[in-house]
Amino acid sequence: MKVYKILSIVFALMLIVSACGTSKTTSGGGEASKDKKTLKVVTNAEYAPFEYMDKGDIKGFDLDFIKVVAKEAGYQINVVNTGWDPLFVEIKGKTADFGISAITINDERKQTYDFSTPYFLSTNEILVPEGSPIKSAADLKGKKVAVQNGTTGQEAVEAILGKNSPDLKKFESTNLAIMELKGGGVDAVVADNTVVEEYVKNNPNEKVVLIKDDAAFEKEFYGLMFPKGSKLKADFDKAIKTVLENGEYAKIYQQWFKAAPDVSLLNE
Ligand code: ARG
């Protein structure tokens, strides 16, 4: 009797162990990804609503977007929050497979990196305290302005203040630039429109307002950024086009921006 009891316990344990083994499923990729390695994707998760940390998880429009794109392309991905400057170092050094971080496609970056087809339209915008005399980009001249280091916002402000202007204050993240504005250290912040709009929306008591200047700030497009010559670009371009066309992009866009996207604007 005792022996049977022990045997049945052992058998039950074996069942549990084997069940655990088979229930281990992988997430993110589709069937086709079985033979492909998990891709390392880098981001700077301090840029809501595109990428930000939420109780230890990276969330945002970019995250939801890249999940469906990677699945469509048949790849597993692991998104790592490296910060902005290290993101460029990792992609250039090929220690990461690509970056997604509201990254603007531009000619300067194209010399060092390859970009996917565009997935989002953006432009720079100015954040100022209520009652500020700054009403246009030209008004930034002679004022102290904070930007995130190495962004298109920095370039846009340099074009107005001059390249080595002492009035231009560069920060490691856009959030730190906004903190500087709150603390009164600068008169304005320049960053991507969707990000500063999100900030104003989420902080109604802060008495900050937005200044648009479409004549001064160019239209920009976000893309995935790959090491130069990456073989992944073709697969991801194809997948992006598919999710733009099949409505998956529109679904995610609707969730984050409560509006339908005009995907025809993405044709550069
Ligand atoms: N679009 C701008 C650029 O590419 C700013 C992007 C900053 N992204 C971020 N996750 N902090 O320069």
mmCIF file with all atom_site columns, N, CA, C and O and ligand atoms in Angstrom, residues 44 47 51 84 101-104 109 148 151-152 192 222, ligand 1:
data_model
loop_
_atom_site.group_PDB
_atom_site.id
_atom_site.type_symbol
_atom_site.label_atom_id
_atom_site.label_alt_id
_atom_site.label_comp_id
_atom_site.label_asym_id
_atom_site.label_entity_id
_atom_site.label_seq_id
_atom_site.pdbx_PDB_ins_code
_atom_site.Cartn_x
_atom_site.Cartn_y
_atom_site.Cartn_z
_atom_site.occupancy
_atom_site.B_iso_or_equiv
_atom_site.pdbx_formal_charge
_atom_site.auth_seq_id
_atom_site.auth_comp_id
_atom_site.auth_asym_id
_atom_site.auth_atom_id
_atom_site.pdbx_PDB_model_num
ATOM   1  N N  . ASN A 1 44  ? 14.564 54.971 -25.302 1.00 0.00 ? 44  ASN A N  1
ATOM   2  C CA . ASN A 1 44  ? 14.746 55.904 -24.184 1.00 0.00 ? 44  ASN A CA 1
ATOM   3  C C  . ASN A 1 44  ? 13.361 56.148 -23.605 1.00 0.00 ? 44  ASN A C  1
ATOM   4  O O  . ASN A 1 44  ? 12.617 56.998 -24.083 1.00 0.00 ? 44  ASN A O  1
ATOM   5  N N  . TYR A 1 47  ? 9.698  59.406 -22.641 1.00 0.00 ? 47  TYR A N  1
ATOM   6  C CA . TYR A 1 47  ? 9.141  60.204 -23.731 1.00 0.00 ? 47  TYR A CA 1
ATOM   7  C C  . TYR A 1 47  ? 7.686  59.829 -23.962 1.00 0.00 ? 47  TYR A C  1
ATOM   8  O O  . TYR A 1 47  ? 7.295  59.387 -25.048 1.00 0.00 ? 47  TYR A O  1
ATOM   9  N N  . GLU A 1 51  ? 7.160  56.298 -25.301 1.00 0.00 ? 51  GLU A N  1
ATOM   10 C CA . GLU A 1 51  ? 7.775  55.251 -24.477 1.00 0.00 ? 51  GLU A CA 1
ATOM   11 C C  . GLU A 1 51  ? 8.052  55.844 -23.108 1.00 0.00 ? 51  GLU A C  1
ATOM   12 O O  . GLU A 1 51  ? 8.601  56.924 -22.999 1.00 0.00 ? 51  GLU A O  1
ATOM   13 N N  . TRP A 1 84  ? 18.880 57.776 -24.225 1.00 0.00 ? 84  TRP A N  1
ATOM   14 C CA . TRP A 1 84  ? 18.936 58.307 -25.597 1.00 0.00 ? 84  TRP A CA 1
ATOM   15 C C  . TRP A 1 84  ? 20.325 58.213 -26.228 1.00 0.00 ? 84  TRP A C  1
ATOM   16 O O  . TRP A 1 84  ? 20.501 57.589 -27.270 1.00 0.00 ? 84  TRP A O  1
ATOM   17 N N  . SER A 1 101 ? 12.195 54.859 -30.709 1.00 0.00 ? 101 SER A N  1
ATOM   18 C CA . SER A 1 101 ? 12.198 55.847 -29.632 1.00 0.00 ? 101 SER A CA 1
ATOM   19 C C  . SER A 1 101 ? 11.749 57.207 -30.151 1.00 0.00 ? 101 SER A C  1
ATOM   20 O O  . SER A 1 101 ? 12.367 58.213 -29.846 1.00 0.00 ? 101 SER A O  1
ATOM   21 N N  . ALA A 1 102 ? 10.682 57.220 -30.946 1.00 0.00 ? 102 ALA A N  1
ATOM   22 C CA . ALA A 1 102 ? 10.234 58.469 -31.576 1.00 0.00 ? 102 ALA A CA 1
ATOM   23 C C  . ALA A 1 102 ? 11.404 59.103 -32.338 1.00 0.00 ? 102 ALA A C  1
ATOM   24 O O  . ALA A 1 102 ? 11.593 60.313 -32.313 1.00 0.00 ? 102 ALA A O  1
ATOM   25 N N  . ILE A 1 103 ? 12.183 58.273 -33.005 1.00 0.00 ? 103 ILE A N  1
ATOM   26 C CA . ILE A 1 103 ? 13.410 58.748 -33.655 1.00 0.00 ? 103 ILE A CA 1
ATOM   27 C C  . ILE A 1 103 ? 13.098 59.341 -35.031 1.00 0.00 ? 103 ILE A C  1
ATOM   28 O O  . ILE A 1 103 ? 12.548 58.659 -35.902 1.00 0.00 ? 103 ILE A O  1
ATOM   29 N N  . THR A 1 104 ? 13.464 60.589 -35.204 1.00 0.00 ? 104 THR A N  1
ATOM   30 C CA . THR A 1 104 ? 13.238 61.274 -36.478 1.00 0.00 ? 104 THR A CA 1
ATOM   31 C C  . THR A 1 104 ? 14.229 60.787 -37.542 1.00 0.00 ? 104 THR A C  1
ATOM   32 O O  . THR A 1 104 ? 15.427 60.682 -37.283 1.00 0.00 ? 104 THR A O  1
ATOM   33 N N  . ARG A 1 109 ? 21.516 61.588 -39.757 1.00 0.00 ? 109 ARG A N  1
ATOM   34 C CA . ARG A 1 109 ? 21.510 60.236 -39.169 1.00 0.00 ? 109 ARG A CA 1
ATOM   35 C C  . ARG A 1 109 ? 21.612 59.156 -40.241 1.00 0.00 ? 109 ARG A C  1
ATOM   36 O O  . ARG A 1 109 ? 22.180 58.084 -39.994 1.00 0.00 ? 109 ARG A O  1
ATOM   37 N N  . GLN A 1 148 ? 16.393 68.273 -25.142 1.00 0.00 ? 148 GLN A N  1
ATOM   38 C CA . GLN A 1 148 ? 17.080 67.005 -24.886 1.00 0.00 ? 148 GLN A CA 1
ATOM   39 C C  . GLN A 1 148 ? 18.287 66.949 -25.816 1.00 0.00 ? 148 GLN A C  1
ATOM   40 O O  . GLN A 1 148 ? 18.170 67.205 -27.024 1.00 0.00 ? 148 GLN A O  1
ATOM   41 N N  . THR A 1 151 ? 18.832 65.819 -29.971 1.00 0.00 ? 151 THR A N  1
ATOM   42 C CA . THR A 1 151 ? 17.538 65.658 -30.631 1.00 0.00 ? 151 THR A CA 1
ATOM   43 C C  . THR A 1 151 ? 17.382 66.688 -31.747 1.00 0.00 ? 151 THR A C  1
ATOM   44 O O  . THR A 1 151 ? 18.150 67.655 -31.832 1.00 0.00 ? 151 THR A O  1
ATOM   45 N N  . THR A 1 152 ? 16.354 66.498 -32.543 1.00 0.00 ? 152 THR A N  1
ATOM   46 C CA . THR A 1 152 ? 16.054 67.474 -33.592 1.00 0.00 ? 152 THR A CA 1
ATOM   47 C C  . THR A 1 152 ? 15.606 68.795 -32.955 1.00 0.00 ? 152 THR A C  1
ATOM   48 O O  . THR A 1 152 ? 15.743 69.848 -33.573 1.00 0.00 ? 152 THR A O  1
ATOM   49 N N  . ASP A 1 192 ? 9.247  67.354 -29.317 1.00 0.00 ? 192 ASP A N  1
ATOM   50 C CA . ASP A 1 192 ? 8.228  66.886 -30.268 1.00 0.00 ? 192 ASP A CA 1
ATOM   51 C C  . ASP A 1 192 ? 6.809  67.247 -29.807 1.00 0.00 ? 192 ASP A C  1
ATOM   52 O O  . ASP A 1 192 ? 6.475  67.090 -28.631 1.00 0.00 ? 192 ASP A O  1
ATOM   53 N N  . TYR A 1 222 ? 8.976  59.691 -37.895 1.00 0.00 ? 222 TYR A N  1
ATOM   54 C CA . TYR A 1 222 ? 9.681  58.713 -37.061 1.00 0.00 ? 222 TYR A CA 1
ATOM   55 C C  . TYR A 1 222 ? 9.890  57.419 -37.851 1.00 0.00 ? 222 TYR A C  1
ATOM   56 O O  . TYR A 1 222 ? 9.019  57.009 -38.627 1.00 0.00 ? 222 TYR A O  1
HETATM 57 N N1 . ARG B 2 .   ? 12.148 63.025 -32.547 1.00 0.00 ? 1   ARG B N1 1
HETATM 58 C C1 . ARG B 2 .   ? 13.258 63.623 -31.875 1.00 0.00 ? 1   ARG B C1 1
HETATM 59 C C2 . ARG B 2 .   ? 14.554 63.141 -32.478 1.00 0.00 ? 1   ARG B C2 1
HETATM 60 O O1 . ARG B 2 .   ? 14.574 62.122 -33.110 1.00 0.00 ? 1   ARG B O1 1
HETATM 61 C C3 . ARG B 2 .   ? 13.261 63.379 -30.384 1.00 0.00 ? 1   ARG B C3 1
HETATM 62 C C4 . ARG B 2 .   ? 13.187 61.949 -29.983 1.00 0.00 ? 1   ARG B C4 1
HETATM 63 C C5 . ARG B 2 .   ? 13.489 61.719 -28.516 1.00 0.00 ? 1   ARG B C5 1
HETATM 64 N N2 . ARG B 2 .   ? 13.059 60.400 -28.146 1.00 0.00 ? 1   ARG B N2 1
HETATM 65 C C6 . ARG B 2 .   ? 13.073 59.924 -26.896 1.00 0.00 ? 1   ARG B C6 1
HETATM 66 N N3 . ARG B 2 .   ? 12.562 58.755 -26.683 1.00 0.00 ? 1   ARG B N3 1
HETATM 67 N N4 . ARG B 2 .   ? 13.587 60.619 -25.953 1.00 0.00 ? 1   ARG B N4 1
HETATM 68 O O2 . ARG B 2 .   ? 15.574 63.754 -32.318 1.00 0.00 ? 1   ARG B O2 1
#
